[in-house]
Short mmCIF file of C-alpha atoms and ligand atoms in Angstrom, two decimals:
data_model
loop_
_atom_site.label_atom_id
_atom_site.label_comp_id
_atom_site.label_asym_id
_atom_site.label_seq_id
_atom_site.Cartn_x
_atom_site.Cartn_y
_atom_site.Cartn_z
CA UNK S 1 0.00 0.00 0.00
CA UNK S 2 1.26 3.49 -0.88
CA UNK S 3 1.41 6.42 1.53
CA UNK S 4 -1.79 8.45 1.26
CA UNK S 5 -3.84 11.34 2.60
CA UNK S 6 -7.61 11.12 2.73
CA UNK S 7 -9.47 14.42 2.94
CA UNK S 8 -13.17 14.44 2.16
CA UNK S 9 -14.74 17.29 4.13
CA UNK S 10 -18.09 17.56 2.31
CA UNK S 11 -20.87 17.36 4.89
CA UNK S 12 -23.33 14.96 3.24
CA UNK S 13 -26.99 15.52 4.12
CA UNK S 14 -28.92 12.54 2.75
CA UNK S 15 -32.56 11.49 2.47
CA UNK S 16 -36.11 12.57 1.76
CA UNK S 17 -36.80 16.29 1.89
CA UNK S 18 -33.27 17.39 2.76
CA UNK S 19 -33.31 20.13 0.10
CA UNK S 20 -35.76 22.04 2.28
CA UNK S 21 -33.04 22.40 4.91
CA UNK S 22 -30.58 24.24 2.64
CA UNK S 23 -31.50 27.73 3.88
CA UNK S 24 -31.33 26.94 7.60
CA UNK S 25 -28.00 25.16 7.16
CA UNK S 26 -26.44 28.14 5.35
CA UNK S 27 -27.26 30.59 8.15
CA UNK S 28 -24.04 32.14 9.41
CA UNK S 29 -22.00 30.74 6.52
CA UNK S 30 -22.52 33.46 3.91
CA UNK S 31 -23.85 36.93 3.14
CA UNK S 32 -25.02 36.38 -0.42
CA UNK S 33 -25.42 33.22 -2.47
CA UNK S 34 -25.22 32.59 -6.22
CA UNK S 35 -27.89 30.01 -7.04
CA UNK S 36 -26.39 28.22 -10.05
CA UNK S 37 -28.39 25.73 -12.15
CA UNK S 38 -28.76 24.12 -15.57
CA UNK S 39 -31.28 23.95 -18.38
CA UNK S 40 -34.72 23.66 -16.91
CA UNK S 41 -35.17 20.36 -15.07
CA UNK S 42 -34.95 22.08 -11.67
CA UNK S 43 -37.78 24.44 -12.59
CA UNK S 44 -39.97 21.70 -14.11
CA UNK S 45 -39.62 19.53 -11.01
CA UNK S 46 -40.41 22.32 -8.56
CA UNK S 47 -37.00 21.99 -6.91
CA UNK S 48 -36.04 25.55 -7.81
CA UNK S 49 -39.08 26.90 -5.95
CA UNK S 50 -38.36 24.77 -2.88
CA UNK S 51 -34.74 25.97 -2.75
CA UNK S 52 -35.60 29.65 -3.14
CA UNK S 53 -38.36 29.28 -0.51
CA UNK S 54 -35.85 27.69 1.86
CA UNK S 55 -33.34 30.51 1.29
CA UNK S 56 -35.99 33.18 1.75
CA UNK S 57 -37.32 31.60 4.93
CA UNK S 58 -33.82 31.60 6.40
CA UNK S 59 -33.23 35.22 5.32
CA UNK S 60 -30.37 34.35 2.93
CA UNK S 61 -29.88 36.87 0.10
CA UNK S 62 -29.28 35.35 -3.33
CA UNK S 63 -28.90 36.07 -7.02
CA UNK S 64 -29.36 33.49 -9.78
CA UNK S 65 -27.56 32.21 -12.86
CA UNK S 66 -28.96 29.30 -14.88
CA UNK S 67 -28.09 27.95 -18.30
CA UNK S 68 -25.31 25.48 -17.52
CA UNK S 69 -25.23 22.81 -20.26
CA UNK S 70 -23.77 19.28 -20.10
CA UNK S 71 -20.03 19.56 -20.78
CA UNK S 72 -20.17 23.00 -19.07
CA UNK S 73 -18.79 25.92 -21.00
CA UNK S 74 -16.02 28.34 -20.07
CA UNK S 75 -17.97 31.33 -21.45
CA UNK S 76 -20.72 30.87 -18.85
CA UNK S 77 -18.09 30.53 -16.12
CA UNK S 78 -16.70 33.95 -17.08
CA UNK S 79 -20.20 35.45 -16.86
CA UNK S 80 -20.68 33.83 -13.45
CA UNK S 81 -17.40 35.26 -12.14
CA UNK S 82 -18.42 38.78 -13.24
CA UNK S 83 -21.85 38.38 -11.67
CA UNK S 84 -20.42 37.19 -8.34
CA UNK S 85 -17.98 40.10 -8.20
CA UNK S 86 -20.71 42.62 -9.02
CA UNK S 87 -23.18 41.18 -6.50
CA UNK S 88 -20.70 40.50 -3.68
CA UNK S 89 -21.44 36.76 -3.65
CA UNK S 90 -19.49 34.78 -1.06
CA UNK S 91 -20.92 31.24 -1.52
CA UNK S 92 -22.10 29.30 -4.55
CA UNK S 93 -25.08 26.98 -4.33
CA UNK S 94 -25.05 24.53 -7.24
CA UNK S 95 -28.40 22.84 -7.85
CA UNK S 96 -28.00 20.17 -10.52
CA UNK S 97 -25.61 17.51 -11.73
CA UNK S 98 -21.89 17.31 -12.34
CA UNK S 99 -21.99 19.99 -15.01
CA UNK S 100 -23.64 22.57 -12.75
CA UNK S 101 -21.37 21.70 -9.82
CA UNK S 102 -18.22 21.84 -11.97
CA UNK S 103 -19.26 25.19 -13.38
CA UNK S 104 -19.88 26.42 -9.81
CA UNK S 105 -16.41 25.28 -8.75
CA UNK S 106 -14.83 27.09 -11.70
CA UNK S 107 -16.64 30.29 -10.74
CA UNK S 108 -15.69 29.77 -7.08
CA UNK S 109 -11.99 29.74 -7.89
CA UNK S 110 -12.25 32.37 -10.62
CA UNK S 111 -13.71 34.93 -8.21
CA UNK S 112 -10.64 34.55 -5.97
CA UNK S 113 -8.09 34.70 -8.81
CA UNK S 114 -6.84 37.83 -10.59
CA UNK S 115 -5.97 36.18 -13.92
CA UNK S 116 -7.91 33.99 -16.36
CA UNK S 117 -9.48 30.98 -14.60
CA UNK S 118 -8.64 28.83 -17.66
CA UNK S 119 -4.96 29.08 -16.53
CA UNK S 120 -5.68 26.48 -13.86
CA UNK S 121 -7.16 23.99 -16.33
CA UNK S 122 -4.40 24.66 -18.84
CA UNK S 123 -1.39 24.55 -16.52
CA UNK S 124 -2.56 22.80 -13.33
CA UNK S 125 -1.37 25.82 -11.31
CA UNK S 126 -2.22 25.48 -7.58
CA UNK S 127 -4.89 27.74 -6.12
CA UNK S 128 -4.78 29.24 -2.64
CA UNK S 129 -8.49 29.73 -2.12
CA UNK S 130 -11.95 29.54 -3.62
CA UNK S 131 -15.43 30.55 -2.51
CA UNK S 132 -17.24 27.75 -0.67
CA UNK S 133 -19.50 25.58 -2.86
CA UNK S 134 -22.65 23.87 -1.58
CA UNK S 135 -24.52 21.39 -3.78
CA UNK S 136 -28.00 19.95 -4.16
CA UNK S 137 -27.51 16.90 -6.36
CA UNK S 138 -30.12 16.02 -9.00
CA UNK S 139 -28.29 13.19 -10.82
CA UNK S 140 -26.00 10.58 -9.29
CA UNK S 141 -23.09 10.31 -11.72
CA UNK S 142 -20.03 12.55 -11.66
CA UNK S 143 -19.36 12.44 -7.92
CA UNK S 144 -18.60 16.16 -8.02
CA UNK S 145 -20.72 16.61 -4.87
CA UNK S 146 -17.76 15.33 -2.85
CA UNK S 147 -14.75 15.53 -5.19
CA UNK S 148 -12.25 18.37 -5.49
CA UNK S 149 -12.46 18.19 -9.28
CA UNK S 150 -14.02 20.35 -11.95
CA UNK S 151 -14.13 19.62 -15.68
CA UNK S 152 -14.77 22.51 -18.08
CA UNK S 153 -15.04 22.77 -21.85
CA UNK S 154 -13.27 25.60 -23.60
CA UNK S 155 -15.64 25.69 -26.54
CA UNK S 156 -13.52 28.06 -28.62
CA UNK S 157 -10.47 25.79 -28.45
CA UNK S 158 -12.43 22.49 -28.41
CA UNK S 159 -10.61 21.46 -25.24
CA UNK S 160 -12.14 19.72 -22.23
CA UNK S 161 -9.81 19.79 -19.24
CA UNK S 162 -10.13 18.84 -15.61
CA UNK S 163 -8.60 20.52 -12.58
CA UNK S 164 -8.44 19.37 -8.98
CA UNK S 165 -7.81 21.03 -5.62
CA UNK S 166 -8.91 20.33 -2.06
CA UNK S 167 -10.08 23.96 -1.97
CA UNK S 168 -12.82 22.92 -4.40
CA UNK S 169 -14.29 20.14 -2.30
CA UNK S 170 -17.86 21.16 -1.48
CA UNK S 171 -18.62 22.41 2.00
CA UNK S 172 -21.97 20.61 2.07
CA UNK S 173 -23.91 18.40 -0.30
CA UNK S 174 -27.62 17.62 -0.07
CA UNK S 175 -28.83 14.39 -1.65
CA UNK S 176 -32.50 13.48 -1.77
CA UNK S 177 -32.80 10.31 -3.92
CA UNK S 178 -36.41 11.25 -4.74
CA UNK S 179 -35.00 14.01 -6.95
CA UNK S 180 -33.66 11.30 -9.28
CA UNK S 181 -37.16 10.05 -10.22
CA UNK S 182 -37.45 12.52 -13.13
CA UNK S 183 -34.20 11.51 -14.84
CA UNK S 184 -34.52 10.32 -18.45
CA UNK S 185 -33.31 6.73 -18.98
CA UNK S 186 -30.22 7.74 -20.96
CA UNK S 187 -29.05 10.01 -18.12
CA UNK S 188 -29.55 7.21 -15.61
CA UNK S 189 -27.40 4.94 -17.79
CA UNK S 190 -24.76 7.66 -18.22
CA UNK S 191 -24.56 8.18 -14.47
CA UNK S 192 -24.19 4.47 -13.80
CA UNK S 193 -21.38 4.11 -16.36
CA UNK S 194 -19.59 7.17 -14.98
CA UNK S 195 -19.67 6.14 -11.33
CA UNK S 196 -18.54 2.61 -12.24
CA UNK S 197 -15.66 4.13 -14.17
CA UNK S 198 -14.66 6.21 -11.15
CA UNK S 199 -14.20 2.95 -9.27
CA UNK S 200 -12.46 1.20 -12.18
CA UNK S 201 -9.95 4.06 -12.49
CA UNK S 202 -8.89 3.31 -8.92
CA UNK S 203 -9.42 -0.46 -8.83
CA UNK S 204 -7.19 -1.36 -11.78
CA UNK S 205 -3.73 -0.84 -10.33
CA UNK S 206 -0.35 -2.47 -10.08
CA UNK S 207 -0.13 -1.54 -6.39
CA UNK S 208 -0.30 -4.66 -4.21
CA UNK S 209 -1.47 -5.27 -0.62
CA UNK S 210 -4.53 -3.06 -0.93
CA UNK S 211 -7.09 -5.61 0.19
CA UNK S 212 -9.41 -3.22 1.99
CA UNK S 213 -9.80 -0.89 -0.97
CA UNK S 214 -10.05 -3.86 -3.36
CA UNK S 215 -13.05 -5.08 -1.38
CA UNK S 216 -14.55 -1.55 -1.10
CA UNK S 217 -14.25 -1.13 -4.88
CA UNK S 218 -15.86 -4.50 -5.53
CA UNK S 219 -18.73 -3.80 -3.12
CA UNK S 220 -19.36 -0.40 -4.71
CA UNK S 221 -19.38 -1.84 -8.24
CA UNK S 222 -21.66 -4.74 -7.31
CA UNK S 223 -24.08 -2.43 -5.49
CA UNK S 224 -24.33 -0.17 -8.54
CA UNK S 225 -24.90 -3.07 -10.97
CA UNK S 226 -27.37 -4.77 -8.62
CA UNK S 227 -29.55 -1.65 -8.42
CA UNK S 228 -29.17 -0.31 -11.98
CA UNK S 229 -32.04 -2.28 -13.49
CA UNK S 230 -34.19 -1.67 -10.43
CA UNK S 231 -34.16 2.09 -11.02
CA UNK S 232 -34.50 1.71 -14.79
CA UNK S 233 -37.49 -0.63 -14.39
CA UNK S 234 -39.10 1.48 -11.70
CA UNK S 235 -37.85 5.11 -11.65
CA UNK S 236 -39.57 5.64 -8.28
CA UNK S 237 -37.78 2.83 -6.44
CA UNK S 238 -36.53 4.97 -3.54
CA UNK S 239 -34.41 2.32 -1.83
CA UNK S 240 -32.60 1.40 -5.05
CA UNK S 241 -31.92 5.10 -5.75
CA UNK S 242 -30.50 5.42 -2.23
CA UNK S 243 -27.98 2.68 -3.00
CA UNK S 244 -27.03 4.18 -6.38
CA UNK S 245 -26.82 7.73 -5.03
CA UNK S 246 -24.64 6.84 -2.06
CA UNK S 247 -22.45 4.60 -4.25
CA UNK S 248 -21.92 7.48 -6.69
CA UNK S 249 -20.49 9.62 -3.90
CA UNK S 250 -18.33 6.83 -2.44
CA UNK S 251 -17.04 6.06 -5.95
CA UNK S 252 -15.45 9.48 -6.26
CA UNK S 253 -14.83 10.99 -2.81
CA UNK S 254 -11.36 9.46 -2.71
CA UNK S 255 -11.92 6.65 -0.21
CA UNK S 256 -11.77 3.67 -2.58
CA UNK S 257 -8.53 4.97 -4.11
CA UNK S 258 -6.56 5.37 -0.87
CA UNK S 259 -3.05 3.92 -1.02
CA UNK S 260 -3.30 2.85 -4.67
CA UNK S 261 -1.70 4.10 -7.89
CA UNK S 262 -4.64 5.15 -10.02
CA UNK S 263 -5.26 4.85 -13.74
CA UNK S 264 -7.57 7.50 -15.31
CA UNK S 265 -6.71 6.41 -18.87
CA UNK S 266 -10.38 5.92 -19.84
CA UNK S 267 -11.33 9.34 -18.46
CA UNK S 268 -8.56 11.03 -20.41
CA UNK S 269 -9.57 9.23 -23.59
CA UNK S 270 -13.25 10.09 -23.05
CA UNK S 271 -12.66 13.80 -22.50
CA UNK S 272 -11.34 13.99 -26.07
CA UNK S 273 -14.63 12.58 -27.39
CA UNK S 274 -16.74 15.09 -25.43
CA UNK S 275 -14.44 17.99 -26.37
CA UNK S 276 -15.07 17.60 -30.10
CA UNK S 277 -18.43 15.80 -30.29
CA UNK S 278 -20.18 17.06 -27.11
CA UNK S 279 -21.24 13.49 -26.27
CA UNK S 280 -22.31 12.39 -22.76
CA UNK S 281 -19.30 11.54 -20.59
CA UNK S 282 -20.86 8.32 -19.22
CA UNK S 283 -21.77 7.00 -22.66
CA UNK S 284 -18.22 7.52 -23.91
CA UNK S 285 -16.87 5.66 -20.89
CA UNK S 286 -19.26 2.74 -21.40
CA UNK S 287 -17.92 2.24 -24.92
CA UNK S 288 -14.24 2.83 -24.13
CA UNK S 289 -13.88 0.84 -20.90
CA UNK S 290 -14.32 -2.72 -22.27
CA UNK S 291 -12.03 -1.84 -25.21
CA UNK S 292 -9.40 -0.49 -22.80
CA UNK S 293 -9.65 -3.66 -20.73
CA UNK S 294 -9.07 -5.86 -23.78
CA UNK S 295 -6.04 -3.76 -24.71
CA UNK S 296 -4.31 -3.68 -21.30
CA UNK S 297 -5.29 -6.86 -19.40
CA UNK S 298 -2.10 -8.76 -20.34
CA UNK S 299 -0.12 -6.26 -18.25
CA UNK S 300 -1.74 -7.48 -15.04
CA UNK S 301 -3.45 -10.83 -15.44
CA UNK S 302 -4.13 -11.42 -11.69
CA UNK S 303 -5.86 -8.04 -11.35
CA UNK S 304 -8.18 -8.78 -14.26
CA UNK S 305 -8.90 -12.32 -13.04
CA UNK S 306 -9.89 -10.78 -9.72
CA UNK S 307 -12.20 -8.35 -11.53
CA UNK S 308 -13.81 -11.12 -13.59
CA UNK S 309 -14.43 -13.42 -10.65
CA UNK S 310 -15.12 -10.98 -7.79
CA UNK S 311 -17.04 -8.29 -9.67
CA UNK S 312 -18.53 -9.94 -12.74
CA UNK S 313 -19.15 -13.33 -11.11
CA UNK S 314 -17.24 -15.44 -13.66
CA UNK S 315 -16.75 -19.00 -12.44
CA UNK S 316 -14.36 -21.83 -13.35
CA UNK S 317 -11.16 -22.13 -11.35
CA UNK S 318 -9.67 -24.74 -13.71
CA UNK S 319 -9.96 -22.53 -16.77
CA UNK S 320 -7.26 -20.49 -18.46
CA UNK S 321 -6.94 -17.04 -16.82
CA UNK S 322 -7.39 -15.35 -20.20
CA UNK S 323 -10.71 -17.12 -20.80
CA UNK S 324 -11.94 -15.96 -17.40
CA UNK S 325 -10.84 -12.39 -18.09
CA UNK S 326 -12.39 -12.21 -21.56
CA UNK S 327 -15.66 -13.56 -20.21
CA UNK S 328 -15.60 -10.91 -17.47
CA UNK S 329 -14.99 -8.13 -19.99
CA UNK S 330 -17.80 -9.44 -22.22
CA UNK S 331 -20.17 -9.55 -19.24
CA UNK S 332 -19.37 -5.93 -18.48
CA UNK S 333 -19.94 -4.97 -22.13
CA UNK S 334 -23.30 -6.77 -22.09
CA UNK S 335 -24.24 -4.99 -18.85
CA UNK S 336 -23.61 -1.60 -20.45
CA UNK S 337 -25.67 -2.61 -23.50
CA UNK S 338 -28.46 -3.84 -21.23
CA UNK S 339 -28.82 -0.41 -19.62
CA UNK S 340 -29.03 1.22 -23.04
CA UNK S 341 -25.47 2.34 -23.70
CA UNK S 342 -24.15 2.37 -27.27
CA UNK S 343 -21.86 -0.42 -28.50
CA UNK S 344 -19.39 1.53 -30.63
CA UNK S 345 -17.98 5.01 -31.10
CA UNK S 346 -19.56 5.30 -34.52
CA UNK S 347 -22.97 4.60 -32.95
CA UNK S 348 -22.32 7.77 -30.91
CA UNK S 349 -21.65 9.72 -34.10
CA UNK S 350 -17.88 9.79 -33.62
CA UNK S 351 -16.04 9.54 -36.92
CA UNK S 352 -12.94 7.44 -37.49
CA UNK S 353 -11.27 10.31 -39.35
CA UNK S 354 -10.86 12.13 -35.99
CA UNK S 355 -9.39 9.19 -34.03
CA UNK S 356 -5.77 10.15 -34.68
CA UNK S 357 -6.30 13.81 -33.76
CA UNK S 358 -8.13 12.85 -30.55
CA UNK S 359 -5.41 10.34 -29.65
CA UNK S 360 -2.70 12.95 -30.16
CA UNK S 361 -4.59 15.59 -28.16
CA UNK S 362 -5.14 13.04 -25.38
CA UNK S 363 -1.42 12.46 -24.74
CA UNK S 364 -0.28 15.95 -25.67
CA UNK S 365 1.50 14.69 -28.81
CA UNK S 366 -0.63 17.16 -30.79
CA UNK S 367 0.95 20.01 -28.81
CA UNK S 368 4.55 18.79 -29.13
CA UNK S 369 4.98 17.38 -25.60
CA UNK S 370 3.74 13.83 -25.17
CA UNK S 371 2.85 12.56 -21.69
CA UNK S 372 1.41 9.04 -21.71
CA UNK S 373 -1.93 8.60 -19.96
CA UNK S 374 -3.03 5.70 -17.76
CA UNK S 375 -1.44 3.95 -14.81
CA UNK S 376 -1.76 0.18 -15.08
CA UNK S 377 -0.35 0.48 -18.58
CA UNK S 378 1.14 3.71 -19.92
CA UNK S 379 -0.66 4.69 -23.10
CA UNK S 380 1.02 6.72 -25.85
CA UNK S 381 -0.96 8.20 -28.70
CA UNK S 382 -0.64 5.07 -30.84
CA UNK S 383 -2.08 3.03 -27.95
CA UNK S 384 -4.98 5.46 -27.56
CA UNK S 385 -5.60 5.23 -31.30
CA UNK S 386 -5.65 1.41 -31.07
CA UNK S 387 -8.18 1.59 -28.22
CA UNK S 388 -10.44 3.97 -30.16
CA UNK S 389 -10.31 1.48 -33.04
CA UNK S 390 -11.10 -1.45 -30.71
CA UNK S 391 -14.03 0.56 -29.32
CA UNK S 392 -15.40 0.79 -32.83
CA UNK S 393 -15.47 -2.95 -33.58
O1 NZQ P 1 -29.74 21.05 -17.44
P1 NZQ P 1 -30.90 20.33 -16.89
O2 NZQ P 1 -32.19 20.75 -17.45
O3 NZQ P 1 -30.91 20.30 -15.39
O4 NZQ P 1 -30.78 18.78 -17.41
C1 NZQ P 1 -29.75 17.91 -17.01
C2 NZQ P 1 -28.75 17.62 -18.14
O5 NZQ P 1 -29.35 17.77 -19.39
C3 NZQ P 1 -30.34 16.56 -16.76
N1 NZQ P 1 -30.80 16.38 -15.38
C4 NZQ P 1 -30.06 16.50 -14.25
N2 NZQ P 1 -30.81 16.18 -13.18
C5 NZQ P 1 -32.06 15.88 -13.64
C6 NZQ P 1 -32.05 16.02 -15.04
N3 NZQ P 1 -33.15 15.78 -15.79
C7 NZQ P 1 -34.27 15.41 -15.15
N4 NZQ P 1 -34.33 15.24 -13.80
C8 NZQ P 1 -33.24 15.45 -13.02
N5 NZQ P 1 -33.29 15.23 -11.70
O6 NZQ P 1 -29.29 15.64 -16.98
C9 NZQ P 1 -28.43 16.16 -17.98
C10 NZQ P 1 -27.00 15.85 -17.63
O7 NZQ P 1 -26.57 16.61 -16.53
P2 NZQ P 1 -25.02 16.71 -16.20
O8 NZQ P 1 -24.87 17.60 -15.01
O9 NZQ P 1 -24.25 17.06 -17.42
O10 NZQ P 1 -24.67 15.20 -15.80
P3 NZQ P 1 -23.51 14.59 -14.96
O11 NZQ P 1 -23.76 14.69 -13.51
O12 NZQ P 1 -23.29 13.26 -15.56
O13 NZQ P 1 -22.22 15.50 -15.24
C11 NZQ P 1 -21.39 15.31 -16.36
C12 NZQ P 1 -20.22 16.25 -16.29
O14 NZQ P 1 -19.41 15.97 -15.13
C13 NZQ P 1 -18.04 15.84 -15.52
C14 NZQ P 1 -18.17 15.25 -16.91
O15 NZQ P 1 -16.98 15.36 -17.65
C15 NZQ P 1 -19.31 16.04 -17.50
O16 NZQ P 1 -18.86 17.28 -18.01
N6 NZQ P 1 -17.31 15.08 -14.52
C16 NZQ P 1 -16.99 15.70 -13.38
C17 NZQ P 1 -16.26 15.09 -12.37
C18 NZQ P 1 -15.93 15.79 -11.12
N7 NZQ P 1 -16.16 17.08 -11.05
O17 NZQ P 1 -15.44 15.19 -10.14
C19 NZQ P 1 -15.77 13.72 -12.52
C20 NZQ P 1 -16.35 12.99 -13.67
O18 NZQ P 1 -15.40 12.04 -14.10
C21 NZQ P 1 -16.77 13.78 -14.83
O19 NZQ P 1 -15.66 13.98 -15.72
ZN1 ZN P 2 -16.30 10.50 -14.79
#
């Protein structure tokens, strides 16, 4: 096990009706709030009205900025920073999914920074502070309600970059699983694929003697898969949503990655798809992950046998390890198809002519400085290209 630090300060408030407590729990923590949200789902569901009523009842002043789109845009972040400065906002309340929360985090650090907030995404420069961010989660997926990460799309440059800092970990996150009832099926499937990938990125490692986190990863993955069809078959299955919602937070708050080298190859490869084609992050991961597994498994056969047997339930101790692994990967692929994910990149509208450009952007080769991605196996641009091709078969 590697040395590690675990810091996950977000105060999680979980269960039915918790969004009505937002106002009272912000008393004494801020003077003026920016209520940040997305397209329209929060208004259609009545959540927006409940949040504003809760703020008003508690006497919390607020201004509003909606319009965050999936794969949140840098241009809206700039507008949010200007608005916060003009209005004297000192806390951002993000009501929505990963895109809204990530946009809120970008604004939170941009308000406290004199230069262009894109600098952080571009260079990884450390920040010293950010406004506090509080979230009300409406889709279990990205894990941004507890993570220190933000992912923003620079639409002008067609770049989608992530940035992480402990200063960006939310102060509080409210999760009422009833709010997930209105999610369209494709967003449910995207969320499931994304949270599973957050575990995979930590689970697949060459670090040994990490039994506790191995078991935590496996339990999280099995819980997600066990409840996925329950929520798809009955979108008002509260108990199943509780399991999925909690698992989504655990998948990405850092716990299951403690003491392990992590991978993140699939996430890096997916961000290139979203940057050019504006596809859903989870859908891209569902297509890329089985292809990545097929490409890298020979580098750590025992790890992939463990995955196939402990997570995917493959049996047969007298069989060849490779047969066990390939069956495990195929079972995962079939699971993603069963929840409605696409099978290939071309099914998502991604054209083969762009594979090489995306592969070169992914490793930096397109910008003259190549840094391989991935941990279990280092991937150079030719490897990424091969994986894109495998994900199209
Ligand atoms: O905009 P509205 O109208 O609210 O609609 C949203 C949006 O269209 C809709 N939605 C959300 N809650 C709903 C709902 N519709 C009906 N009922 C509800 N309760 O769902 C759509 C997708 O929302 P989005 O926020 O984009 O989804 P998600 O949470 O999957 O976030 C994806 C973004 O998070 C980033 C991804 O790259 C992507 O940009 N990630 C952020 C991470 C982090 N900060 O730690 C880690 C992840 O790996 C990921 O990269
Ligand atoms: Zn993700």
